Every structure is written in C-alpha cells, then in structure tokens.
Coordinates of C-alpha atoms in Angstrom, one line a residue:
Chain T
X5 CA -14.8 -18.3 -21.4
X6 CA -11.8 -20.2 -22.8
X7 CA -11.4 -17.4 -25.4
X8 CA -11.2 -14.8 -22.9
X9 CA -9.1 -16.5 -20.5
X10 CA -6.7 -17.1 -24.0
X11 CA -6.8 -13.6 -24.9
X12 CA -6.2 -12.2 -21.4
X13 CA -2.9 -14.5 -21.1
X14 CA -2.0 -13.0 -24.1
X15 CA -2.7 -9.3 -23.5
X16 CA -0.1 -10.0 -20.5
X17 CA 2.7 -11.0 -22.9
X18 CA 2.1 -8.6 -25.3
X19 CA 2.1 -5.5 -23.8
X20 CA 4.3 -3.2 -25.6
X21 CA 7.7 -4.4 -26.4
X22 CA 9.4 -0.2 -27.3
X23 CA 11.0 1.1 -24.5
X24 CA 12.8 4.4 -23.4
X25 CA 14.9 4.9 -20.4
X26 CA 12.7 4.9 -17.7
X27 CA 13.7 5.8 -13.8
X28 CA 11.2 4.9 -10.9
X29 CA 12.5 6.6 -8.1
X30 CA 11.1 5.5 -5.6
X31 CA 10.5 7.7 -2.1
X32 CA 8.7 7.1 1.5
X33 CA 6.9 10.8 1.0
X34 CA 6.6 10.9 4.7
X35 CA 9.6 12.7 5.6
X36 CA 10.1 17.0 5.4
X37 CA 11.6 18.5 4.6
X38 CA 13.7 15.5 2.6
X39 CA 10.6 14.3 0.8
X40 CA 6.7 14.5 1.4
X41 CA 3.6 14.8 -0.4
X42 CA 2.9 18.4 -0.7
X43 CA -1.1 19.8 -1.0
X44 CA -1.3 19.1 -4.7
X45 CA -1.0 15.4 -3.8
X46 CA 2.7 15.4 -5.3
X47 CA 6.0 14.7 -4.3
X48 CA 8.0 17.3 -2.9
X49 CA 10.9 18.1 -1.2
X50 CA 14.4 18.0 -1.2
X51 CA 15.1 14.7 -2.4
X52 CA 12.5 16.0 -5.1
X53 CA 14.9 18.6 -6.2
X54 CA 17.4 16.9 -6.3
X55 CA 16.2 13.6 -8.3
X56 CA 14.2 15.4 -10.7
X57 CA 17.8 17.4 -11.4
X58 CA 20.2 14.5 -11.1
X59 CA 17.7 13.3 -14.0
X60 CA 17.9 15.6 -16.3
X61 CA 22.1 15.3 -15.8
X62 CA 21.9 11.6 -16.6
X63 CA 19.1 12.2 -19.2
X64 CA 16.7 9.4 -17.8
X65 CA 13.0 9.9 -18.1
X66 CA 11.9 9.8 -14.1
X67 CA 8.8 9.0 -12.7
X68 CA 8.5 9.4 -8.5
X69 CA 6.7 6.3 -6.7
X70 CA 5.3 6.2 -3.0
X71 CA 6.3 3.4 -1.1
X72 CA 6.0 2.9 3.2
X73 CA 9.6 2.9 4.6
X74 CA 9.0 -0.6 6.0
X75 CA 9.0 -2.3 2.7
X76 CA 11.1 0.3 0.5
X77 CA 14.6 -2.0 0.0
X78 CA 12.3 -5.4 -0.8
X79 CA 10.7 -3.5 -3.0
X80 CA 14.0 -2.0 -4.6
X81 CA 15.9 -5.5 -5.4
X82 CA 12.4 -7.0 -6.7
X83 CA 12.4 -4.5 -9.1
X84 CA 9.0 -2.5 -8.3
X85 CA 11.0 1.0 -8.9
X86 CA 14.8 1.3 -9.8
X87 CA 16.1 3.9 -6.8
X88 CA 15.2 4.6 -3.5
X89 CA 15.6 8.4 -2.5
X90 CA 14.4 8.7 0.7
X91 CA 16.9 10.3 3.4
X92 CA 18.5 6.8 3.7
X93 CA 21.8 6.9 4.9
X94 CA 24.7 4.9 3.8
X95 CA 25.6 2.5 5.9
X96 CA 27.2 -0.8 6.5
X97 CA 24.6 -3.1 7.0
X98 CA 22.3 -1.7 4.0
X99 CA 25.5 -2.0 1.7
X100 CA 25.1 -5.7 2.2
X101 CA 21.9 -5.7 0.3
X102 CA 21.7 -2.6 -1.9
X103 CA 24.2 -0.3 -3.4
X104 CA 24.7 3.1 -2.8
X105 CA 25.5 6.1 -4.9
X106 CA 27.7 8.5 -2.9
X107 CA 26.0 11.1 -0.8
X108 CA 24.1 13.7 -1.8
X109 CA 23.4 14.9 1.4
X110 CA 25.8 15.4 4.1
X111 CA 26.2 13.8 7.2
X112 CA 24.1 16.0 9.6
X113 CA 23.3 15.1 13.3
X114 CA 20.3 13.2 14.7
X115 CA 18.3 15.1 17.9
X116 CA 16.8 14.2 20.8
X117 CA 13.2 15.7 21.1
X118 CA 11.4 15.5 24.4
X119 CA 8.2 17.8 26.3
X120 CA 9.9 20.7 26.9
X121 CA 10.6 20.9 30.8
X122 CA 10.9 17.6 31.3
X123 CA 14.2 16.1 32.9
X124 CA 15.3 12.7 30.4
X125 CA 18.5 10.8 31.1
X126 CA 18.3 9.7 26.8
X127 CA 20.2 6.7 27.7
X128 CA 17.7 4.9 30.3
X129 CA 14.6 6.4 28.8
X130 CA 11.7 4.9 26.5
X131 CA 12.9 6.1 23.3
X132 CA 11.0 6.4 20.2
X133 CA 12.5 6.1 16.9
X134 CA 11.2 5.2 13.1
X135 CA 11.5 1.1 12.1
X136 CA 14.5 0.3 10.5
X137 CA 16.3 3.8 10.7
X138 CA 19.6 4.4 12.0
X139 CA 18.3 5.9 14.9
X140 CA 16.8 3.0 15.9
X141 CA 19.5 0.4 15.6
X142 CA 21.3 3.7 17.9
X143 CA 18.7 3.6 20.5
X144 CA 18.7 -0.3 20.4
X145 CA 22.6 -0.1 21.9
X146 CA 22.2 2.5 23.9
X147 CA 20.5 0.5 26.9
X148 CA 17.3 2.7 26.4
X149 CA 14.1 1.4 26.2
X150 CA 13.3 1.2 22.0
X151 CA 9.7 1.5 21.1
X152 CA 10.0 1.1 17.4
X153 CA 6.7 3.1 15.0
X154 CA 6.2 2.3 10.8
X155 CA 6.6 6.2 9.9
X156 CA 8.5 9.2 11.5
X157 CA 5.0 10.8 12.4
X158 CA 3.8 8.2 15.0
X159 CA 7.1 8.5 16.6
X160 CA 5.8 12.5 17.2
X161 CA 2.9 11.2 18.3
X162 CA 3.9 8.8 21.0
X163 CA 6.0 11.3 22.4
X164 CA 2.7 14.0 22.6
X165 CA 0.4 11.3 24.1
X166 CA 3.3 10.3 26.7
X167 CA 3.8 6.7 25.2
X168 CA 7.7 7.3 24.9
X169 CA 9.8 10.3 26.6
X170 CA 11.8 11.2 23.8
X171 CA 12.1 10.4 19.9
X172 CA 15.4 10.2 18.0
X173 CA 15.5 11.6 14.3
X174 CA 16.9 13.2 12.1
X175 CA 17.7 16.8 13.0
X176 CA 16.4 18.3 10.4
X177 CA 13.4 16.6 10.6
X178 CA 13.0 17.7 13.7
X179 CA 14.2 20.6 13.7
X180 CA 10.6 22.2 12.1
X181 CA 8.4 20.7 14.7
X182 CA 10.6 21.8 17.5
X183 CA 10.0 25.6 16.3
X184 CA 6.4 25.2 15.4
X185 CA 5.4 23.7 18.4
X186 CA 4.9 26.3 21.0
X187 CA 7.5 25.5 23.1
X188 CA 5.4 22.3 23.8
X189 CA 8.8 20.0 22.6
X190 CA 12.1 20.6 23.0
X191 CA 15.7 19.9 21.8
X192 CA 17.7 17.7 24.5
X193 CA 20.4 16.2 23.1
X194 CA 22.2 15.1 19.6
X195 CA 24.3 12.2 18.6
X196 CA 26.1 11.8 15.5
X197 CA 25.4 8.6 13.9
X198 CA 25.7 7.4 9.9
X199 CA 27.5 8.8 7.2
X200 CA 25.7 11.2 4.8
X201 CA 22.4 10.3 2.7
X202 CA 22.8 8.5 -0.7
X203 CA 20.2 7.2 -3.2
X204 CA 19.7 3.2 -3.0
X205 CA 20.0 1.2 -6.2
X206 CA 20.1 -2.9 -6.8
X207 CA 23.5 -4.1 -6.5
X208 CA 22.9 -5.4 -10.0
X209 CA 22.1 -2.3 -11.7
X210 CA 26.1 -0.6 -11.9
X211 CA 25.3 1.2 -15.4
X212 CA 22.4 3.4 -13.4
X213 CA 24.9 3.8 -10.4
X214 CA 27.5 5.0 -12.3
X215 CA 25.1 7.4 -14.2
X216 CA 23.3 9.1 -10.6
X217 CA 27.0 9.0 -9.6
X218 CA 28.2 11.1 -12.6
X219 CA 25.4 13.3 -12.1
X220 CA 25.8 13.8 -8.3
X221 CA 29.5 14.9 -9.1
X222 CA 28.4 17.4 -11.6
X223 CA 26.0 18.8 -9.0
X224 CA 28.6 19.0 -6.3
X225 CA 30.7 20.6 -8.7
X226 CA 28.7 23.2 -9.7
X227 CA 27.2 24.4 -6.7
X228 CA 24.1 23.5 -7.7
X229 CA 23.4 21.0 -4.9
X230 CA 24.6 23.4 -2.1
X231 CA 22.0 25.9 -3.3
X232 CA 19.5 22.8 -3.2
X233 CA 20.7 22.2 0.4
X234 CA 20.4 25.8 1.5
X235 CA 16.9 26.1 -0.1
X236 CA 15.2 23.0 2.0
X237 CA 17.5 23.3 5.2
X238 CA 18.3 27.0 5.9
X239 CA 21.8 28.3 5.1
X240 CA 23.4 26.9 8.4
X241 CA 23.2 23.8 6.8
X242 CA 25.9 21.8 6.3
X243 CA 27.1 22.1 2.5
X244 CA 29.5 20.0 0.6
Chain J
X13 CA -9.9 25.0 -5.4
X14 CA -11.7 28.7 -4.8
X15 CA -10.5 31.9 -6.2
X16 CA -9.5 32.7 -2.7
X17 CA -7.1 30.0 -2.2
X18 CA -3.9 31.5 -3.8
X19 CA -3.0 32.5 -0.9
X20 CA -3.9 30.0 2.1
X21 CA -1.6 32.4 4.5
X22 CA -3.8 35.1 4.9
X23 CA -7.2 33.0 5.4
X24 CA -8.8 32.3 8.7
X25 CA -11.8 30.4 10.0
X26 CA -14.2 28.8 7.7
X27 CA -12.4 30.4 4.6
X28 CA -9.2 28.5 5.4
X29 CA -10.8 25.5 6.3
X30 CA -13.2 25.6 2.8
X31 CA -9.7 26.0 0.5
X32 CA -8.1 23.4 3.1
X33 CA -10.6 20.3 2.3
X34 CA -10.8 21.3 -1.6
X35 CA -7.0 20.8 -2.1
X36 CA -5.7 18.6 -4.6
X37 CA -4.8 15.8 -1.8
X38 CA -8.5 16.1 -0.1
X39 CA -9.4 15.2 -3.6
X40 CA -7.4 12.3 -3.7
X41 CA -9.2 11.3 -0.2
X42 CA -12.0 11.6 -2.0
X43 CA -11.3 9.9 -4.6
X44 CA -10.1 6.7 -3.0
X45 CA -13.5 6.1 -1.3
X46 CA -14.4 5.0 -4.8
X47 CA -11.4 2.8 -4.6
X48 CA -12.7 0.8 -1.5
X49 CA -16.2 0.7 -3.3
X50 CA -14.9 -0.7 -6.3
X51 CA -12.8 -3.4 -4.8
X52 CA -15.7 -4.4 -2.5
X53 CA -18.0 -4.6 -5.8
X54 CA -15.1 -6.7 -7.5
X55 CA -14.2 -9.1 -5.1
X56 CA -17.8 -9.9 -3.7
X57 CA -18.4 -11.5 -7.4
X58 CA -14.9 -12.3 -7.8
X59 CA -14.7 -14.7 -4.4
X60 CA -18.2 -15.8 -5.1
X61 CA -17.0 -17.1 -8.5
X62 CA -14.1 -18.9 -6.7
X63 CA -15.9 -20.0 -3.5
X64 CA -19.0 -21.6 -6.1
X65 CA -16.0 -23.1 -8.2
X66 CA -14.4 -24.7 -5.0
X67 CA -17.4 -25.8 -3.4
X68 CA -18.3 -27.8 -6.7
X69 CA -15.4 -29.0 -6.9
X70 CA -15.4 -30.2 -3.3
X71 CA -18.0 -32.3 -3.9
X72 CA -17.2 -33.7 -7.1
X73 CA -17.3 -37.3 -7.9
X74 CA -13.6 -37.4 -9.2
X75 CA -11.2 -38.1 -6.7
X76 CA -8.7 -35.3 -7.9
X77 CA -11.2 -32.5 -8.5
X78 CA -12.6 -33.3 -4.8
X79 CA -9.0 -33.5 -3.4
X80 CA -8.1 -30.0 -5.4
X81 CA -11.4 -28.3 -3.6
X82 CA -10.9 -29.3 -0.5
X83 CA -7.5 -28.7 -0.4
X84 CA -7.7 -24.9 -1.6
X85 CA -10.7 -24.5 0.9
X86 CA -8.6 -25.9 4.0
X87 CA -5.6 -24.1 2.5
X88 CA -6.8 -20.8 3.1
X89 CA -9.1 -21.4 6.3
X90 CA -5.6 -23.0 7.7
X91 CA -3.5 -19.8 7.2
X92 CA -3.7 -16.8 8.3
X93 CA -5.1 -14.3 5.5
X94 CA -2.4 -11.3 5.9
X95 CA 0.5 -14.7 5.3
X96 CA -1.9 -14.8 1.8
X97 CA -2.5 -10.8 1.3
X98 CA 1.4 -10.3 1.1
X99 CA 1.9 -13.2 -0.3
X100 CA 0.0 -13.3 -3.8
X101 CA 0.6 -10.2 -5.1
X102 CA 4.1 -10.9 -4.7
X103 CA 3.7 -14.1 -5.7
X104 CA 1.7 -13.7 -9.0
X105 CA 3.9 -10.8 -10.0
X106 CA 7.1 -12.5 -9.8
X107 CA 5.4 -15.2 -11.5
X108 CA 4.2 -13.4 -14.7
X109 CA 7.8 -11.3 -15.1
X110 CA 9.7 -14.4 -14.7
X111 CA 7.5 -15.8 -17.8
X112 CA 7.4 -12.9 -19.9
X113 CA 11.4 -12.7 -19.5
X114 CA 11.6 -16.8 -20.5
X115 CA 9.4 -15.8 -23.5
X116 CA 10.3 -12.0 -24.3
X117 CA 14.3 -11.9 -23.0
X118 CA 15.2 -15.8 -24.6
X119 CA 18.4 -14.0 -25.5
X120 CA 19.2 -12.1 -22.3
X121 CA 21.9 -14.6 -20.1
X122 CA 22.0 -13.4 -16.9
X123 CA 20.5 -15.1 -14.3
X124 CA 17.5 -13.7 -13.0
X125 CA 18.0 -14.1 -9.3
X126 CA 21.4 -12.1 -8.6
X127 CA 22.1 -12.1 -5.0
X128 CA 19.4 -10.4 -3.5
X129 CA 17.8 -9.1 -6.7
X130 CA 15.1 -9.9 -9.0
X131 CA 16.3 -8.4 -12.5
X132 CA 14.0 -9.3 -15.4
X133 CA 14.5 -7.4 -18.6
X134 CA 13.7 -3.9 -19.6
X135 CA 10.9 -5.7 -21.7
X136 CA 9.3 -8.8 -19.2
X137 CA 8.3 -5.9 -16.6
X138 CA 4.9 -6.3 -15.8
X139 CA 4.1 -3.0 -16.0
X140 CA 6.9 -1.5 -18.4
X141 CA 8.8 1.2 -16.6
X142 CA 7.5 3.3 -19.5
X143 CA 3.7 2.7 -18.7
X144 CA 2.0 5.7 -17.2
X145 CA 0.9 5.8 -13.2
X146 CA -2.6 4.7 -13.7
X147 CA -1.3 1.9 -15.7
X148 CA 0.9 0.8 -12.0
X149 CA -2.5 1.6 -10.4
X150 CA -4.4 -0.9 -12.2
X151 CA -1.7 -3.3 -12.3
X152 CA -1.5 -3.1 -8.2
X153 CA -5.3 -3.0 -7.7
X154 CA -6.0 -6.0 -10.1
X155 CA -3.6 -8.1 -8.0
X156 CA -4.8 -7.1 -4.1
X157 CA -8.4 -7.9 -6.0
X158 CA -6.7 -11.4 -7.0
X159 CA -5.9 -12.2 -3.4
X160 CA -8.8 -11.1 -1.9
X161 CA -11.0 -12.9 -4.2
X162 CA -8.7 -16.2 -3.4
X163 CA -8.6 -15.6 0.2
X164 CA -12.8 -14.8 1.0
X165 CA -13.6 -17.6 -2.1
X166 CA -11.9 -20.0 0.0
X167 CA -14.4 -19.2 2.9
X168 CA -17.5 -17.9 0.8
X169 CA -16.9 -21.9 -0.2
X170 CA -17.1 -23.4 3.2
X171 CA -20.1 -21.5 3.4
X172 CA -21.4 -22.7 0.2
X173 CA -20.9 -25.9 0.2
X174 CA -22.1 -26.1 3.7
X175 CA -25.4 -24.8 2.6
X176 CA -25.8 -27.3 -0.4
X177 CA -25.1 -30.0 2.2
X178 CA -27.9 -28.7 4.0
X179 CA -30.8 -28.9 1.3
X180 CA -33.2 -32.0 2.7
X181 CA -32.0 -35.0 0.9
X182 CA -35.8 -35.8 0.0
X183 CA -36.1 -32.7 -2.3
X184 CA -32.8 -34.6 -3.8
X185 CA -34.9 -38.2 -4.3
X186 CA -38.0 -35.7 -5.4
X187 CA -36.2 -34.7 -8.4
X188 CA -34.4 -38.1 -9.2
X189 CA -38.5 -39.8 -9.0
X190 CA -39.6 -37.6 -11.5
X191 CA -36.2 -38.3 -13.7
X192 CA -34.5 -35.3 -13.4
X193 CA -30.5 -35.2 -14.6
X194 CA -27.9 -34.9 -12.2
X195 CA -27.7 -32.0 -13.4
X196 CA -30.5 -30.6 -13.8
X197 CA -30.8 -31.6 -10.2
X198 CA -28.0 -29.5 -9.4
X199 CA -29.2 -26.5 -11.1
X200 CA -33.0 -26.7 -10.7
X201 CA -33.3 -28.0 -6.8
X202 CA -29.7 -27.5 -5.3
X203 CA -28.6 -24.0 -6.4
X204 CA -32.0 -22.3 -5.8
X205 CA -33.0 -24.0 -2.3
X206 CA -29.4 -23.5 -1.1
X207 CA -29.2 -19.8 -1.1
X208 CA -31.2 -19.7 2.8
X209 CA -28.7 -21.7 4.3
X210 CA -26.0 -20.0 2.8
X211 CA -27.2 -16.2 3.5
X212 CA -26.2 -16.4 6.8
X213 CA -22.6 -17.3 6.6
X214 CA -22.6 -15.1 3.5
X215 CA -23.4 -11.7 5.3
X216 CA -21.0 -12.1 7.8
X217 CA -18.6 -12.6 5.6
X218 CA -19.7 -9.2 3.3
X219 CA -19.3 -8.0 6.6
X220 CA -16.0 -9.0 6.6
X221 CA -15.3 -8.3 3.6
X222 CA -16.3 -4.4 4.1
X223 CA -14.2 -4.6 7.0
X224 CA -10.8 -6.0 5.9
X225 CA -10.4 -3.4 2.4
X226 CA -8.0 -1.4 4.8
X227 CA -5.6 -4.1 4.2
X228 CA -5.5 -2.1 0.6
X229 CA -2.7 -0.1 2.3
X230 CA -0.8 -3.0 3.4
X231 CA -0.5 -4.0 -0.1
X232 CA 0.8 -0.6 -1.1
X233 CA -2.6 0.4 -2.6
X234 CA -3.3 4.8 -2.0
X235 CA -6.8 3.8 -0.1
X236 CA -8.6 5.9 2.4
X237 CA -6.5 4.6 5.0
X238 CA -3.7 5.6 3.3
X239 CA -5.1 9.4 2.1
X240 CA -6.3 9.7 6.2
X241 CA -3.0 8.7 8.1
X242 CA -1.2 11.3 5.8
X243 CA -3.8 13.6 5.5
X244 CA -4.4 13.8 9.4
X245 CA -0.5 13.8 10.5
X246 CA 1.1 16.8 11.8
X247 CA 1.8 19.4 9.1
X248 CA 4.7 22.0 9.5
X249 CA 5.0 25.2 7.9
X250 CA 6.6 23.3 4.4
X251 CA 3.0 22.7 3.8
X252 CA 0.7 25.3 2.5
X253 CA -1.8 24.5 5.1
X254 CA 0.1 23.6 8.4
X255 CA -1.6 22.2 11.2
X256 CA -1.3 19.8 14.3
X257 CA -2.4 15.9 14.7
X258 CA -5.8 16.0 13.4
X259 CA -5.4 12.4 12.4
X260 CA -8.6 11.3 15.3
X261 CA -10.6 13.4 12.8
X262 CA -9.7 11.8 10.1
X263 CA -10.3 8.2 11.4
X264 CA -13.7 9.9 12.9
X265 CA -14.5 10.5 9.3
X266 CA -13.4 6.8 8.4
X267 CA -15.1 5.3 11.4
X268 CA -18.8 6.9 10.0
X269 CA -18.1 5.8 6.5
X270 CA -17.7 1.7 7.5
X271 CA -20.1 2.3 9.9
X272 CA -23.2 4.0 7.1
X273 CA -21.9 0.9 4.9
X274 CA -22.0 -1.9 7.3
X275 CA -25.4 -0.6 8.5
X276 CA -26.7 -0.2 5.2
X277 CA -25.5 -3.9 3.9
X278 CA -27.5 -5.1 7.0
X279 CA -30.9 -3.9 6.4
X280 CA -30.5 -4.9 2.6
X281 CA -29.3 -8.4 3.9
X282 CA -32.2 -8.7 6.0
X283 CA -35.0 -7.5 2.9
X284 CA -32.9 -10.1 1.2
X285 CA -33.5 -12.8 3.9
X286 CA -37.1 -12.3 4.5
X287 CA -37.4 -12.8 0.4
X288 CA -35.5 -15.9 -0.1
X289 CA -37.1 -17.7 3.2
X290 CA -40.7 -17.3 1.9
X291 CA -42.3 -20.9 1.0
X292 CA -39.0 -22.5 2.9
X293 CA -39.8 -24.8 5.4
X294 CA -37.5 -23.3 7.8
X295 CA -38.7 -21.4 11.1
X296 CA -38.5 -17.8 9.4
X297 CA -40.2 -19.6 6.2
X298 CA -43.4 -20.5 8.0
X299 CA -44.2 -23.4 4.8
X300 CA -43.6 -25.8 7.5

C-alpha cells in the first residue's frame, strides 16, 4: 500500500518536464453564432475562426476548452486555460481583474426581444438577461425588474414560458432566433452598451497579450477579420 | 452517422430524426452515461474505504486518532456538501501545482500569487498545457471522484460506526471468553455481524449517492446533464439540425435513466438484506 501510495506521489511530480507552446483558449460554447458546439461535438463559431487563425499568426499550438460562463474569469487567473474567447466585452470593471487584448469584434448593439404583440415599457418590465453579462449589470440600473439565468438559453426560455417579458442580449445573438421563430418573438428595442469584444488573458501573462495583440492587428490589417465578421454575422455587419 | 445524413436539409420524419440522434454530439450523450456509471462504481468503494477508515479511527483507543475521526466525520456532516464539491477540486489542484512549482520551478522568482492570478510554471501544471484532452478529462474526473469519495466517506462513516456500535456487547465478551485478540475480535465478530445494521443507512445513501452525480457538471465535468441541457436547447439554423426547446425531452430521457437505476439498486439492496439478516437475531432474522 505504502509502495503505491509512494509511486503515485511520484507519478504526479514526474509527469513530463518537455514542453511546447501551448494555448488553452478557453470558450462558454453556448453562444451563436460567437461560439457553440456544433453537431460534431466541436467548437464552432466565430470566435472559432478567429482563435484558431489569430493562432496560427502568433504560432502557438491551441487547444479549445468548454467552460460555463459563470465560472469562466476564476478559472482564467487560476490558470485552468490561458484565454477566454467568449463574446466578452471589454469593460471597466472586468479590466480590474483580467486583461484584455484589443477587440476583435466591434462594438455592436444589444436587443430587446419580447412575444411579438405584446406592449413592454423595457424600463419597468421583468427583464431577463444572462449572469454576469453586460446586459445584466444594464437591466440592473435601469429600474427594471432583473431576473438573472446561468446561460443565454434559459434567458429564451423564460421569456417563452412567460417567466420574464423581455430578455436583453446581444443582437446578434438574437437576431437568429427572432427570424426563426415564426413571428412568435420580436425585436422591441436596442441599447448600446460596452465597447467591442476582446479575448481575456491573466493580467500576468503580457508576453501572450502582446502576441494575440500582434496577431489581431495583422488580421485587421489584412481584411481577413472583416471577411470572418461577414461570414458569421451577414454583410450588414459592422466591420473594422 | 448513415449514408443518408450528408445532407440533413433535405430529410424529413423519421429519416431526419435517425441521422439527428446518431450525430457526433448524441454520441457524446451517450457516452457520458458511462461517465456517471463509472464515477458511481468508483466512489461507492472509494467512500466506503474512507468512511471504514474514519469509523476505525473514531473509535480508536489513541486520543489523536479518535480526535482526527471524529473530527473529519463531524467536519463534513457539519457543512454543507456543494461548500466541499467546489471546494476540493480546487483545493487539491492548487495544492499539487503549488508543490510541483516548489519542487520543478526552484529557479523561477516570481511569486506565485500575482494579484488576482495563480501562475505556476510552464512545467508544475497539473496537467501540462501540452497533455492531450483526455489527459484534462481524467485529471478533472479523478478529482470530483476525490471529493465525492471525501464527502459520502464522511457519512458512509457515521453509518458505519453507528452499526459497529450496535453489535450486542455479549457477542463482544463471547469472543474475549474464548481468548480471542482484539483483533481478531474486530475482524471475526465486529466486521461480519455489523454489516445488518449498517445496510440500512448504507442504501439510502447509494441512493444518494446515484442521486447527487449531476453535481458532475457543477464541477465542470461533460456529464449527462451537461450533454442534455445543450443537447435539448433551442437550435437555430447555424446548426445542421435546428430545432425548438426540446430540453423537457431530454430531462424525460434523464428522469427514466435515474429512475431504472434507483429501482434496480433497490431490489438488489433488498436480495442483499434478506441474505445478510439470516441467522441474526433481529426481527427480519427470525434466530431470535
């Protein structure tokens, strides 16, 4: 018993010492068209695109890992992946505790999706909106009623089973289940709120910064990332 | 999965529905049934082994063995187990990078608490960035087995030492009259007349058991709770097989599955029960 309890403490600090420069990248997978996990079981998307490339720009070895929204910036600083690409947007109060790179992804509006038909005064209503998100922490001042859900989806959800009047996301987000609905939900309203999407990274980790950074001006620069954009979002999009 | 599948735009009916629950995803579903299975036939044993160890040791005759049992077992039955699910995974992983950095990164001079971050060398991750997925996997699974076998050892223990308490003391004398070892008191009278009073207790907490492996996904594990909730949700035409909420269906499906096991562990309990109480002189024994 001894031996094995010996030998298993020292398989754990043996493990392979060679490594190669290795990127987790690290993405919530519940959130098209930005990133979600297609029928193959994989990770697809925008954000899928466009990390897989910025990858082969900084010539990092990239591996994609799922993890719930709710956790994702914990996870991030104690080290569980190196980068969160995830549709988060840069702001403020995230800066405090990660870094970001700058945006890959401009600034685009967030929408207001009700039943269609029904008559909602946005700031008095019960408003749904993702944990966490910017839309949230909008609803929150906006003297509505904030019923908060762990992923985008529930937020849908509570709308269809009359839980909330309204949910507040990302228009882009949105923008898919508004058309494939029927006509059962409907756009009514947008606010602007946050700057444009970045990818997260520990405040202590400035060498991978500067490299996504480097990459994400070379993409910008080339056009390549505007074709990305147009690809996932439709060619009204708003390009950089 | 079928040849008809390339294209799962122009199926209808049954055919869709056939390439639809065949997909590489579905199989994933699938696949993490196994999951569940495996943890519950890991951390059964597993919190066995740690509830027999701190029963013992709860009724050692040293003072600090005794102290050490008891005060794991009223540790855990005194806090709430999802305060221990998130916390020893955490815990135990933080614990094991910060020592493979003191041992592997002796070198490396930067603290390893910076602000908000935990930075550890490239080298003193536990697993290496380098290591493939299934490697991660393991790694995760091996440590929500860790805190479940902690957390239901700590209560399969209350049980357990519960039961030994309950053996009549004159079986006890019995085998001290006929000069029996402490011992092989221990091991020839206490551990095999025990096991009635402990069934009981035990069950419910298989039961319990069966029931709390959903807590898997709180612990970032891909189990069936996991596979269901993003199987079931609302699928827009970006997928290759959209569709609208289905996510009742799913739990339906979920709902069945604990339901056959629970049901299943019950009447195997109870074959198990009617075994052990033969020659007991307990009411179901009828040697009294």
């Amino acid at each position: 018993m001894k031996k094995i309890i010996l030998s298993a403490f020292a398989a754990l600090f043996l493990v392979g010492s060679a490594f190669a420069e290795t990127v987790r990248m690290g993405t919530e997978g519940a959130y098209p068209p930005y990133n979600f996990i297609n029928d193959n079981g994989e990770v697809d998307g925008f954000e899928k695109d466009v990390g897989d490339m910025l990858c082969i720009r900084a010539n990092l070895d990239c591996v994609w890992v799922i993890n719930e929204w709710d956790s994702i910036i914990p996870n991030l600083v104690s080290g569980n992946y190196d980068t969160i690409i995830a549709g988060m947007s840069i702001t403020a109060e995230r800066d405090e505790v990660i870094d970001f790179t700058q945006d890959y992804f401009p600034p685009s509006p967030s929408v207001y999706m009700g039943m269609s038909g029904a008559d909602i005064d946005v700031d008095s209503a019960v408003i749904a909106a993702q944990t966490a998100t910017i839309q949230a922490g909008y609803v929150a001042e906006s003297g509505a009623t904030l019923v908060e859900f762990a992923t985008a989806e529930e937020t849908i959800s509570a709308v269809q089973n009359g839980e909330a009047d309204a949910v507040l996301a990302d228009g882009d987000y949105l923008a898919s289940i508004i058309a494939e609905s029927n006509g059962e939900f409907a756009n009514i309203g947008e606010v602007s709120i946050g700057g444009g999407v970045g990818m997260g990274i520990r405040e202590s980790d400035t060498e991978l910064k500067a490299k996504m950074n480097a990459a994400i001006s070379s993409m910008k620069d080339d056009g390549s990332l505007n074709a990305l954009i147009k690809k996932w979002f439709g060619f009204e999009a708003a390009t950089f | 999965m079928f040849s008809y599948c390339v294209d799962p735009k122009t199926l209808e009916g049954l055919m869709w529905l056939s390439c639809y629950v065949t997909t590489a995803k579905h199989m994933s579903f699938y696949s993490s049934f196994l999951v569940v299975m495996g943890l519950l036939s890991l951390a059964a044993p597993l919190a066995m082994a740690f509830g027999f160890a701190g029963a013992t040791a709860s009724r050692s005759t040293f003072r600090i063995i005794r102290s050490l049992g008891k005060g794991y077992l009223a540790m855990i039955r005194g806090i709430p187990d999802i305060v221990f699910f998130l916390f020893i995974p955490i815990a135990l992983d933080q614990a094991f990078e910060y020592l493979r950095h003191k041992i592997l990164c002796s070198d490396v001079t930067e603290p390893i608490r910076q602000g908000n971050d935990f930075v550890v060398c490239a080298a003193a991750k536990l697993p290496l960035n380098t290591a493939s997925e299934w490697v991660h996997d393991i790694y995760g699974f091996s440590l929500a087995l860790l805190a479940f076998g902690f957390v239901f050892g700590a209560f399969a223990g209350n049980v357990l030492s519960g039961a030994m308490a309950a053996v009549p003391k004159s079986q006890i004398e019995t085998g001290e009259a006929y000069g029996f070892s402490q011992s092989q008191i221990f091991r020839r009278i206490l551990i095999p007349q025990m096991w009635i009073y402990a069934l009981p207790g035990l069950s419910n907490l298989w039961m319990i058991l069966i029931k709390a492996t959903p807590l898997l996904f709180l612990l970032g594990i891909e189990d069936i709770v996991y596979w269901a909730k993003e199987l079931g949700g609302i699928k827009t035409g970006v997928y290759e097989y959209p569709h609208p909420d289905w996510r009742a269906w799913y739990f339906g499906v979920l709902m069945i599955f604990y339901l056959s096991l629970t049901y299943l562990s019950q009447s195997v309990l109870d074959k198990i029960s009617t075994r052990l109480s033969q020659g007991q002189a307990t009411m179901a024994g009828k040697a009294g």
